[in-house]
Amino acid sequence: MTAKELKKILQDIISEMLKPILNENEFAFQKSSCSFVRNIGDFKQSVKFYFTPIRYSDDQSIGHLSIRIWLESDAIEETASTLVNAVSKLDKVDVVVNVDYGLITGNEAVIFYPNSISDLKEIFRTRIVPCMLNEIIPWLNTKTQMVALVNDYFDKKEYMNWSSSNAVALRIIAICFLLNDIITAKKIAYAEFTKPNTGVKYKNILHKLEKI
């Protein structure tokens, strides 16, 4: 199946099986991107579905389905970008958390390999819908305030491994700046940015903090 065909199938299944549930929790369905979005507290929260075509002839599935959870905040992203002296769009921080849902419900990324449309519907019915109701939505309901991410960082929650330790630390430091908690920002910077092979842009953050 082509990417376009897979997307249409996914859109139809999501509309039928997930849209009513997520609408009840104030998420708006963005059909073109197969995602659900809501603005709540300090964040824009998104649940994004990706259905990609198979690449190899011996792959018996119709495609590969993955789900990612995004947390976005203009304030955090702009502060983090300023901390690293971002001058180009490529350098700017454009998301606070972008994690595979498997790191929220467990300790590893999860990909589904349905072998038919009926199999895909069964995956939604038995795996994805219950997970949304019992795990993902409740988890997102606890991630409406910036301080929740700072606490999760120090508690070493699994989802904090969604990117490199330096990239994650940068975002948490930016949150600390916004919370006027410079002491915690310095604590994180000293712990993360004094490690061997730390990039210059991160070391520069440490130098900035030392002057405050």
JSON list of C-alpha atoms in Angstrom, two decimals:
[
{"chain": "A", "resi": 1, "resn": "MET", "atom": "CA", "xyz": [0.00, 0.00, 0.00]},
{"chain": "A", "resi": 2, "resn": "THR", "atom": "CA", "xyz": [1.10, 3.54, -0.67]},
{"chain": "A", "resi": 3, "resn": "ALA", "atom": "CA", "xyz": [1.62, 6.12, 2.06]},
{"chain": "A", "resi": 4, "resn": "LYS", "atom": "CA", "xyz": [-1.52, 7.93, 0.86]},
{"chain": "A", "resi": 5, "resn": "GLU", "atom": "CA", "xyz": [-3.63, 4.76, 1.08]},
{"chain": "A", "resi": 6, "resn": "LEU", "atom": "CA", "xyz": [-2.32, 3.94, 4.55]},
{"chain": "A", "resi": 7, "resn": "LYS", "atom": "CA", "xyz": [-3.04, 7.46, 5.75]},
{"chain": "A", "resi": 8, "resn": "LYS", "atom": "CA", "xyz": [-6.65, 7.26, 4.55]},
{"chain": "A", "resi": 9, "resn": "ILE", "atom": "CA", "xyz": [-7.13, 3.93, 6.33]},
{"chain": "A", "resi": 10, "resn": "LEU", "atom": "CA", "xyz": [-5.63, 5.33, 9.52]},
{"chain": "A", "resi": 11, "resn": "GLN", "atom": "CA", "xyz": [-7.76, 8.48, 9.36]},
{"chain": "A", "resi": 12, "resn": "ASP", "atom": "CA", "xyz": [-10.94, 6.43, 9.02]},
{"chain": "A", "resi": 13, "resn": "ILE", "atom": "CA", "xyz": [-10.09, 4.11, 11.91]},
{"chain": "A", "resi": 14, "resn": "ILE", "atom": "CA", "xyz": [-9.04, 6.95, 14.20]},
{"chain": "A", "resi": 15, "resn": "SER", "atom": "CA", "xyz": [-12.22, 8.88, 13.38]},
{"chain": "A", "resi": 16, "resn": "GLU", "atom": "CA", "xyz": [-14.34, 5.85, 14.22]},
{"chain": "A", "resi": 17, "resn": "MET", "atom": "CA", "xyz": [-12.55, 4.45, 17.27]},
{"chain": "A", "resi": 18, "resn": "LEU", "atom": "CA", "xyz": [-10.62, 7.25, 18.97]},
{"chain": "A", "resi": 19, "resn": "LYS", "atom": "CA", "xyz": [-12.10, 10.60, 18.02]},
{"chain": "A", "resi": 20, "resn": "PRO", "atom": "CA", "xyz": [-15.15, 10.35, 20.34]},
{"chain": "A", "resi": 21, "resn": "ILE", "atom": "CA", "xyz": [-12.97, 9.41, 23.32]},
{"chain": "A", "resi": 22, "resn": "LEU", "atom": "CA", "xyz": [-10.39, 12.12, 22.81]},
{"chain": "A", "resi": 23, "resn": "ASN", "atom": "CA", "xyz": [-12.98, 14.76, 21.98]},
{"chain": "A", "resi": 24, "resn": "GLU", "atom": "CA", "xyz": [-14.48, 14.12, 25.41]},
{"chain": "A", "resi": 25, "resn": "ASN", "atom": "CA", "xyz": [-11.08, 15.00, 26.87]},
{"chain": "A", "resi": 26, "resn": "GLU", "atom": "CA", "xyz": [-10.90, 18.30, 24.95]},
{"chain": "A", "resi": 27, "resn": "PHE", "atom": "CA", "xyz": [-8.59, 17.06, 22.19]},
{"chain": "A", "resi": 28, "resn": "ALA", "atom": "CA", "xyz": [-9.32, 18.27, 18.67]},
{"chain": "A", "resi": 29, "resn": "PHE", "atom": "CA", "xyz": [-8.75, 15.81, 15.83]},
{"chain": "A", "resi": 30, "resn": "GLN", "atom": "CA", "xyz": [-6.46, 17.16, 13.13]},
{"chain": "A", "resi": 31, "resn": "LYS", "atom": "CA", "xyz": [-7.28, 14.76, 10.33]},
{"chain": "A", "resi": 32, "resn": "SER", "atom": "CA", "xyz": [-4.59, 15.86, 7.88]},
{"chain": "A", "resi": 33, "resn": "SER", "atom": "CA", "xyz": [-1.81, 15.00, 10.34]},
{"chain": "A", "resi": 34, "resn": "CYS", "atom": "CA", "xyz": [-3.56, 12.06, 12.06]},
{"chain": "A", "resi": 35, "resn": "SER", "atom": "CA", "xyz": [-3.13, 13.74, 15.43]},
{"chain": "A", "resi": 36, "resn": "PHE", "atom": "CA", "xyz": [-5.09, 14.98, 18.41]},
{"chain": "A", "resi": 37, "resn": "VAL", "atom": "CA", "xyz": [-4.22, 18.32, 19.99]},
{"chain": "A", "resi": 38, "resn": "ARG", "atom": "CA", "xyz": [-5.28, 20.29, 23.05]},
{"chain": "A", "resi": 39, "resn": "ASN", "atom": "CA", "xyz": [-3.99, 23.35, 24.88]},
{"chain": "A", "resi": 40, "resn": "ILE", "atom": "CA", "xyz": [-4.03, 22.86, 28.62]},
{"chain": "A", "resi": 41, "resn": "GLY", "atom": "CA", "xyz": [-2.08, 24.54, 31.39]},
{"chain": "A", "resi": 42, "resn": "ASP", "atom": "CA", "xyz": [1.46, 25.35, 30.30]},
{"chain": "A", "resi": 43, "resn": "PHE", "atom": "CA", "xyz": [1.50, 23.08, 27.26]},
{"chain": "A", "resi": 44, "resn": "LYS", "atom": "CA", "xyz": [0.14, 22.24, 23.87]},
{"chain": "A", "resi": 45, "resn": "GLN", "atom": "CA", "xyz": [-0.29, 18.46, 24.04]},
{"chain": "A", "resi": 46, "resn": "SER", "atom": "CA", "xyz": [-0.42, 16.25, 20.95]},
{"chain": "A", "resi": 47, "resn": "VAL", "atom": "CA", "xyz": [-0.99, 12.55, 20.30]},
{"chain": "A", "resi": 48, "resn": "LYS", "atom": "CA", "xyz": [0.42, 11.78, 16.86]},
{"chain": "A", "resi": 49, "resn": "PHE", "atom": "CA", "xyz": [-0.06, 8.63, 14.78]},
{"chain": "A", "resi": 50, "resn": "TYR", "atom": "CA", "xyz": [2.39, 7.56, 12.07]},
{"chain": "A", "resi": 51, "resn": "PHE", "atom": "CA", "xyz": [1.61, 4.74, 9.62]},
{"chain": "A", "resi": 52, "resn": "THR", "atom": "CA", "xyz": [4.53, 4.11, 7.26]},
{"chain": "A", "resi": 53, "resn": "PRO", "atom": "CA", "xyz": [4.71, 1.76, 4.25]},
{"chain": "A", "resi": 54, "resn": "ILE", "atom": "CA", "xyz": [6.79, -1.41, 4.36]},
{"chain": "A", "resi": 55, "resn": "ARG", "atom": "CA", "xyz": [10.30, -1.21, 2.90]},
{"chain": "A", "resi": 56, "resn": "TYR", "atom": "CA", "xyz": [11.20, -4.82, 2.23]},
{"chain": "A", "resi": 57, "resn": "SER", "atom": "CA", "xyz": [9.48, -7.52, 0.20]},
{"chain": "A", "resi": 58, "resn": "ASP", "atom": "CA", "xyz": [9.66, -10.07, 3.03]},
{"chain": "A", "resi": 59, "resn": "ASP", "atom": "CA", "xyz": [7.72, -7.78, 5.38]},
{"chain": "A", "resi": 60, "resn": "GLN", "atom": "CA", "xyz": [4.28, -9.39, 5.69]},
{"chain": "A", "resi": 61, "resn": "SER", "atom": "CA", "xyz": [2.63, -6.38, 7.35]},
{"chain": "A", "resi": 62, "resn": "ILE", "atom": "CA", "xyz": [0.63, -3.69, 5.54]},
{"chain": "A", "resi": 63, "resn": "GLY", "atom": "CA", "xyz": [2.64, -0.98, 7.28]},
{"chain": "A", "resi": 64, "resn": "HIS", "atom": "CA", "xyz": [4.24, 0.09, 10.54]},
{"chain": "A", "resi": 65, "resn": "LEU", "atom": "CA", "xyz": [2.21, 2.05, 13.10]},
{"chain": "A", "resi": 66, "resn": "SER", "atom": "CA", "xyz": [3.81, 4.16, 15.82]},
{"chain": "A", "resi": 67, "resn": "ILE", "atom": "CA", "xyz": [2.44, 6.74, 18.27]},
{"chain": "A", "resi": 68, "resn": "ARG", "atom": "CA", "xyz": [4.26, 9.73, 19.69]},
{"chain": "A", "resi": 69, "resn": "ILE", "atom": "CA", "xyz": [3.33, 12.15, 22.42]},
{"chain": "A", "resi": 70, "resn": "TRP", "atom": "CA", "xyz": [4.38, 15.79, 22.09]},
{"chain": "A", "resi": 71, "resn": "LEU", "atom": "CA", "xyz": [4.50, 18.55, 24.67]},
{"chain": "A", "resi": 72, "resn": "GLU", "atom": "CA", "xyz": [5.13, 22.02, 23.25]},
{"chain": "A", "resi": 73, "resn": "SER", "atom": "CA", "xyz": [5.53, 25.45, 24.83]},
{"chain": "A", "resi": 74, "resn": "ASP", "atom": "CA", "xyz": [6.59, 28.64, 23.06]},
{"chain": "A", "resi": 75, "resn": "ALA", "atom": "CA", "xyz": [7.99, 30.03, 26.31]},
{"chain": "A", "resi": 76, "resn": "ILE", "atom": "CA", "xyz": [10.15, 26.98, 27.07]},
{"chain": "A", "resi": 77, "resn": "GLU", "atom": "CA", "xyz": [11.32, 26.57, 23.48]},
{"chain": "A", "resi": 78, "resn": "GLU", "atom": "CA", "xyz": [12.24, 30.24, 23.14]},
{"chain": "A", "resi": 79, "resn": "THR", "atom": "CA", "xyz": [14.11, 30.23, 26.45]},
{"chain": "A", "resi": 80, "resn": "ALA", "atom": "CA", "xyz": [16.01, 27.06, 25.52]},
{"chain": "A", "resi": 81, "resn": "SER", "atom": "CA", "xyz": [16.87, 28.52, 22.11]},
{"chain": "A", "resi": 82, "resn": "THR", "atom": "CA", "xyz": [18.20, 31.67, 23.77]},
{"chain": "A", "resi": 83, "resn": "LEU", "atom": "CA", "xyz": [20.33, 29.61, 26.16]},
{"chain": "A", "resi": 84, "resn": "VAL", "atom": "CA", "xyz": [22.11, 27.94, 23.22]},
{"chain": "A", "resi": 85, "resn": "ASN", "atom": "CA", "xyz": [22.37, 31.20, 21.25]},
{"chain": "A", "resi": 86, "resn": "ALA", "atom": "CA", "xyz": [20.31, 29.77, 18.40]},
{"chain": "A", "resi": 87, "resn": "VAL", "atom": "CA", "xyz": [20.69, 31.94, 15.30]},
{"chain": "A", "resi": 88, "resn": "SER", "atom": "CA", "xyz": [19.11, 29.70, 12.67]},
{"chain": "A", "resi": 89, "resn": "LYS", "atom": "CA", "xyz": [15.89, 27.73, 12.50]},
{"chain": "A", "resi": 90, "resn": "LEU", "atom": "CA", "xyz": [17.94, 24.54, 12.60]},
{"chain": "A", "resi": 91, "resn": "ASP", "atom": "CA", "xyz": [19.49, 25.54, 15.93]},
{"chain": "A", "resi": 92, "resn": "LYS", "atom": "CA", "xyz": [16.22, 26.51, 17.60]},
{"chain": "A", "resi": 93, "resn": "VAL", "atom": "CA", "xyz": [14.49, 24.21, 20.06]},
{"chain": "A", "resi": 94, "resn": "ASP", "atom": "CA", "xyz": [11.08, 23.37, 18.63]},
{"chain": "A", "resi": 95, "resn": "VAL", "atom": "CA", "xyz": [9.54, 20.87, 21.05]},
{"chain": "A", "resi": 96, "resn": "VAL", "atom": "CA", "xyz": [9.75, 20.21, 24.79]},
{"chain": "A", "resi": 97, "resn": "VAL", "atom": "CA", "xyz": [8.98, 16.47, 24.75]},
{"chain": "A", "resi": 98, "resn": "ASN", "atom": "CA", "xyz": [8.65, 14.17, 21.73]},
{"chain": "A", "resi": 99, "resn": "VAL", "atom": "CA", "xyz": [8.38, 10.65, 23.08]},
{"chain": "A", "resi": 100, "resn": "ASP", "atom": "CA", "xyz": [7.24, 7.27, 21.80]},
{"chain": "A", "resi": 101, "resn": "TYR", "atom": "CA", "xyz": [4.21, 6.27, 23.81]},
{"chain": "A", "resi": 102, "resn": "GLY", "atom": "CA", "xyz": [5.97, 3.04, 24.78]},
{"chain": "A", "resi": 103, "resn": "LEU", "atom": "CA", "xyz": [8.29, 5.02, 27.05]},
{"chain": "A", "resi": 104, "resn": "ILE", "atom": "CA", "xyz": [5.23, 6.29, 28.90]},
{"chain": "A", "resi": 105, "resn": "THR", "atom": "CA", "xyz": [3.53, 2.93, 29.31]},
{"chain": "A", "resi": 106, "resn": "GLY", "atom": "CA", "xyz": [6.73, 0.89, 29.64]},
{"chain": "A", "resi": 107, "resn": "ASN", "atom": "CA", "xyz": [10.46, 1.11, 29.03]},
{"chain": "A", "resi": 108, "resn": "GLU", "atom": "CA", "xyz": [10.82, 0.75, 25.27]},
{"chain": "A", "resi": 109, "resn": "ALA", "atom": "CA", "xyz": [9.42, 2.11, 22.03]},
{"chain": "A", "resi": 110, "resn": "VAL", "atom": "CA", "xyz": [6.44, 0.25, 20.55]},
{"chain": "A", "resi": 111, "resn": "ILE", "atom": "CA", "xyz": [5.70, -0.33, 16.87]},
{"chain": "A", "resi": 112, "resn": "PHE", "atom": "CA", "xyz": [2.70, -2.27, 15.57]},
{"chain": "A", "resi": 113, "resn": "TYR", "atom": "CA", "xyz": [2.89, -4.42, 12.42]},
{"chain": "A", "resi": 114, "resn": "PRO", "atom": "CA", "xyz": [-0.70, -5.15, 11.33]},
{"chain": "A", "resi": 115, "resn": "ASN", "atom": "CA", "xyz": [-1.01, -7.68, 8.51]},
{"chain": "A", "resi": 116, "resn": "SER", "atom": "CA", "xyz": [-4.45, -6.50, 7.36]},
{"chain": "A", "resi": 117, "resn": "ILE", "atom": "CA", "xyz": [-6.96, -3.71, 7.87]},
{"chain": "A", "resi": 118, "resn": "SER", "atom": "CA", "xyz": [-9.01, -5.96, 10.16]},
{"chain": "A", "resi": 119, "resn": "ASP", "atom": "CA", "xyz": [-5.86, -6.68, 12.16]},
{"chain": "A", "resi": 120, "resn": "LEU", "atom": "CA", "xyz": [-5.20, -2.94, 12.45]},
{"chain": "A", "resi": 121, "resn": "LYS", "atom": "CA", "xyz": [-8.72, -2.40, 13.77]},
{"chain": "A", "resi": 122, "resn": "GLU", "atom": "CA", "xyz": [-8.17, -5.18, 16.29]},
{"chain": "A", "resi": 123, "resn": "ILE", "atom": "CA", "xyz": [-4.94, -3.54, 17.46]},
{"chain": "A", "resi": 124, "resn": "PHE", "atom": "CA", "xyz": [-6.84, -0.32, 18.03]},
{"chain": "A", "resi": 125, "resn": "ARG", "atom": "CA", "xyz": [-9.67, -2.11, 19.83]},
{"chain": "A", "resi": 126, "resn": "THR", "atom": "CA", "xyz": [-7.56, -4.27, 22.14]},
{"chain": "A", "resi": 127, "resn": "ARG", "atom": "CA", "xyz": [-4.35, -2.26, 22.58]},
{"chain": "A", "resi": 128, "resn": "ILE", "atom": "CA", "xyz": [-4.55, 1.38, 21.60]},
{"chain": "A", "resi": 129, "resn": "VAL", "atom": "CA", "xyz": [-8.02, 2.43, 22.79]},
{"chain": "A", "resi": 130, "resn": "PRO", "atom": "CA", "xyz": [-7.58, 0.89, 26.27]},
{"chain": "A", "resi": 131, "resn": "CYS", "atom": "CA", "xyz": [-4.11, 2.41, 26.49]},
{"chain": "A", "resi": 132, "resn": "MET", "atom": "CA", "xyz": [-5.45, 5.85, 25.63]},
{"chain": "A", "resi": 133, "resn": "LEU", "atom": "CA", "xyz": [-8.19, 5.60, 28.23]},
{"chain": "A", "resi": 134, "resn": "ASN", "atom": "CA", "xyz": [-6.20, 4.03, 31.03]},
{"chain": "A", "resi": 135, "resn": "GLU", "atom": "CA", "xyz": [-2.66, 5.32, 30.54]},
{"chain": "A", "resi": 136, "resn": "ILE", "atom": "CA", "xyz": [-2.01, 8.06, 27.99]},
{"chain": "A", "resi": 137, "resn": "ILE", "atom": "CA", "xyz": [-4.84, 10.47, 28.83]},
{"chain": "A", "resi": 138, "resn": "PRO", "atom": "CA", "xyz": [-4.31, 10.10, 32.61]},
{"chain": "A", "resi": 139, "resn": "TRP", "atom": "CA", "xyz": [-0.57, 10.66, 32.05]},
{"chain": "A", "resi": 140, "resn": "LEU", "atom": "CA", "xyz": [-1.21, 13.77, 29.98]},
{"chain": "A", "resi": 141, "resn": "ASN", "atom": "CA", "xyz": [-3.57, 15.06, 32.65]},
{"chain": "A", "resi": 142, "resn": "THR", "atom": "CA", "xyz": [-0.62, 15.10, 35.06]},
{"chain": "A", "resi": 143, "resn": "LYS", "atom": "CA", "xyz": [1.61, 16.99, 32.59]},
{"chain": "A", "resi": 144, "resn": "THR", "atom": "CA", "xyz": [-0.16, 20.34, 32.45]},
{"chain": "A", "resi": 145, "resn": "GLN", "atom": "CA", "xyz": [2.33, 22.32, 34.55]},
{"chain": "A", "resi": 146, "resn": "MET", "atom": "CA", "xyz": [6.02, 22.92, 33.89]},
{"chain": "A", "resi": 147, "resn": "VAL", "atom": "CA", "xyz": [7.05, 21.87, 37.38]},
{"chain": "A", "resi": 148, "resn": "ALA", "atom": "CA", "xyz": [5.78, 18.34, 36.69]},
{"chain": "A", "resi": 149, "resn": "LEU", "atom": "CA", "xyz": [8.55, 17.88, 34.12]},
{"chain": "A", "resi": 150, "resn": "VAL", "atom": "CA", "xyz": [11.20, 19.11, 36.55]},
{"chain": "A", "resi": 151, "resn": "ASN", "atom": "CA", "xyz": [10.01, 16.58, 39.13]},
{"chain": "A", "resi": 152, "resn": "ASP", "atom": "CA", "xyz": [9.97, 13.78, 36.55]},
{"chain": "A", "resi": 153, "resn": "TYR", "atom": "CA", "xyz": [13.50, 14.69, 35.49]},
{"chain": "A", "resi": 154, "resn": "PHE", "atom": "CA", "xyz": [14.85, 14.25, 39.00]},
{"chain": "A", "resi": 155, "resn": "ASP", "atom": "CA", "xyz": [12.75, 11.13, 39.49]},
{"chain": "A", "resi": 156, "resn": "LYS", "atom": "CA", "xyz": [14.41, 9.71, 36.35]},
{"chain": "A", "resi": 157, "resn": "LYS", "atom": "CA", "xyz": [11.13, 8.83, 34.66]},
{"chain": "A", "resi": 158, "resn": "GLU", "atom": "CA", "xyz": [11.61, 6.59, 31.63]},
{"chain": "A", "resi": 159, "resn": "TYR", "atom": "CA", "xyz": [10.17, 9.08, 29.14]},
{"chain": "A", "resi": 160, "resn": "MET", "atom": "CA", "xyz": [12.95, 11.52, 30.00]},
{"chain": "A", "resi": 161, "resn": "ASN", "atom": "CA", "xyz": [15.18, 9.31, 27.82]},
{"chain": "A", "resi": 162, "resn": "TRP", "atom": "CA", "xyz": [13.35, 10.42, 24.67]},
{"chain": "A", "resi": 163, "resn": "SER", "atom": "CA", "xyz": [16.42, 12.37, 23.49]},
{"chain": "A", "resi": 164, "resn": "SER", "atom": "CA", "xyz": [20.06, 12.83, 24.50]},
{"chain": "A", "resi": 165, "resn": "SER", "atom": "CA", "xyz": [20.68, 13.67, 28.15]},
{"chain": "A", "resi": 166, "resn": "ASN", "atom": "CA", "xyz": [22.06, 17.08, 27.13]},
{"chain": "A", "resi": 167, "resn": "ALA", "atom": "CA", "xyz": [19.02, 17.94, 25.01]},
{"chain": "A", "resi": 168, "resn": "VAL", "atom": "CA", "xyz": [16.62, 16.94, 27.77]},
{"chain": "A", "resi": 169, "resn": "ALA", "atom": "CA", "xyz": [18.64, 18.81, 30.42]},
{"chain": "A", "resi": 170, "resn": "LEU", "atom": "CA", "xyz": [18.54, 21.96, 28.26]},
{"chain": "A", "resi": 171, "resn": "ARG", "atom": "CA", "xyz": [14.76, 21.93, 28.24]},
{"chain": "A", "resi": 172, "resn": "ILE", "atom": "CA", "xyz": [14.50, 21.36, 31.99]},
{"chain": "A", "resi": 173, "resn": "ILE", "atom": "CA", "xyz": [16.98, 24.17, 32.63]},
{"chain": "A", "resi": 174, "resn": "ALA", "atom": "CA", "xyz": [14.83, 26.44, 30.45]},
{"chain": "A", "resi": 175, "resn": "ILE", "atom": "CA", "xyz": [11.83, 25.53, 32.60]},
{"chain": "A", "resi": 176, "resn": "CYS", "atom": "CA", "xyz": [13.82, 26.35, 35.74]},
{"chain": "A", "resi": 177, "resn": "PHE", "atom": "CA", "xyz": [14.61, 29.78, 34.28]},
{"chain": "A", "resi": 178, "resn": "LEU", "atom": "CA", "xyz": [10.92, 30.41, 33.69]},
{"chain": "A", "resi": 179, "resn": "LEU", "atom": "CA", "xyz": [10.19, 29.29, 37.25]},
{"chain": "A", "resi": 180, "resn": "ASN", "atom": "CA", "xyz": [12.94, 31.61, 38.53]},
{"chain": "A", "resi": 181, "resn": "ASP", "atom": "CA", "xyz": [14.70, 28.60, 40.04]},
{"chain": "A", "resi": 182, "resn": "ILE", "atom": "CA", "xyz": [18.30, 29.36, 39.09]},
{"chain": "A", "resi": 183, "resn": "ILE", "atom": "CA", "xyz": [19.68, 27.12, 41.85]},
{"chain": "A", "resi": 184, "resn": "THR", "atom": "CA", "xyz": [18.09, 24.04, 40.28]},
{"chain": "A", "resi": 185, "resn": "ALA", "atom": "CA", "xyz": [19.13, 25.18, 36.79]},
{"chain": "A", "resi": 186, "resn": "LYS", "atom": "CA", "xyz": [22.76, 25.35, 37.97]},
{"chain": "A", "resi": 187, "resn": "LYS", "atom": "CA", "xyz": [22.48, 21.95, 39.67]},
{"chain": "A", "resi": 188, "resn": "ILE", "atom": "CA", "xyz": [21.34, 20.33, 36.43]},
{"chain": "A", "resi": 189, "resn": "ALA", "atom": "CA", "xyz": [23.95, 22.13, 34.32]},
{"chain": "A", "resi": 190, "resn": "TYR", "atom": "CA", "xyz": [26.83, 21.10, 36.59]},
{"chain": "A", "resi": 191, "resn": "ALA", "atom": "CA", "xyz": [25.63, 17.49, 36.60]},
{"chain": "A", "resi": 192, "resn": "GLU", "atom": "CA", "xyz": [25.12, 17.23, 32.83]},
{"chain": "A", "resi": 193, "resn": "PHE", "atom": "CA", "xyz": [27.39, 19.71, 31.10]},
{"chain": "A", "resi": 194, "resn": "THR", "atom": "CA", "xyz": [30.65, 18.86, 32.89]},
{"chain": "A", "resi": 195, "resn": "LYS", "atom": "CA", "xyz": [30.64, 15.32, 31.50]},
{"chain": "A", "resi": 196, "resn": "PRO", "atom": "CA", "xyz": [33.29, 14.28, 28.93]},
{"chain": "A", "resi": 197, "resn": "ASN", "atom": "CA", "xyz": [32.44, 14.97, 25.28]},
{"chain": "A", "resi": 198, "resn": "THR", "atom": "CA", "xyz": [29.82, 17.59, 26.14]},
{"chain": "A", "resi": 199, "resn": "GLY", "atom": "CA", "xyz": [29.24, 19.90, 23.17]},
{"chain": "A", "resi": 200, "resn": "VAL", "atom": "CA", "xyz": [30.40, 23.50, 23.20]},
{"chain": "A", "resi": 201, "resn": "LYS", "atom": "CA", "xyz": [26.87, 24.92, 23.07]},
{"chain": "A", "resi": 202, "resn": "TYR", "atom": "CA", "xyz": [26.02, 23.11, 26.29]},
{"chain": "A", "resi": 203, "resn": "LYS", "atom": "CA", "xyz": [29.26, 24.09, 28.00]},
{"chain": "A", "resi": 204, "resn": "ASN", "atom": "CA", "xyz": [28.45, 27.69, 27.15]},
{"chain": "A", "resi": 205, "resn": "ILE", "atom": "CA", "xyz": [25.20, 27.38, 29.08]},
{"chain": "A", "resi": 206, "resn": "LEU", "atom": "CA", "xyz": [27.20, 26.36, 32.13]},
{"chain": "A", "resi": 207, "resn": "HIS", "atom": "CA", "xyz": [29.44, 29.41, 31.70]},
{"chain": "A", "resi": 208, "resn": "LYS", "atom": "CA", "xyz": [26.36, 31.65, 31.50]},
{"chain": "A", "resi": 209, "resn": "LEU", "atom": "CA", "xyz": [24.94, 30.19, 34.68]},
{"chain": "A", "resi": 210, "resn": "GLU", "atom": "CA", "xyz": [28.22, 30.60, 36.54]},
{"chain": "A", "resi": 211, "resn": "LYS", "atom": "CA", "xyz": [27.92, 34.36, 35.98]},
{"chain": "A", "resi": 212, "resn": "ILE", "atom": "CA", "xyz": [24.47, 34.57, 37.54]}
]
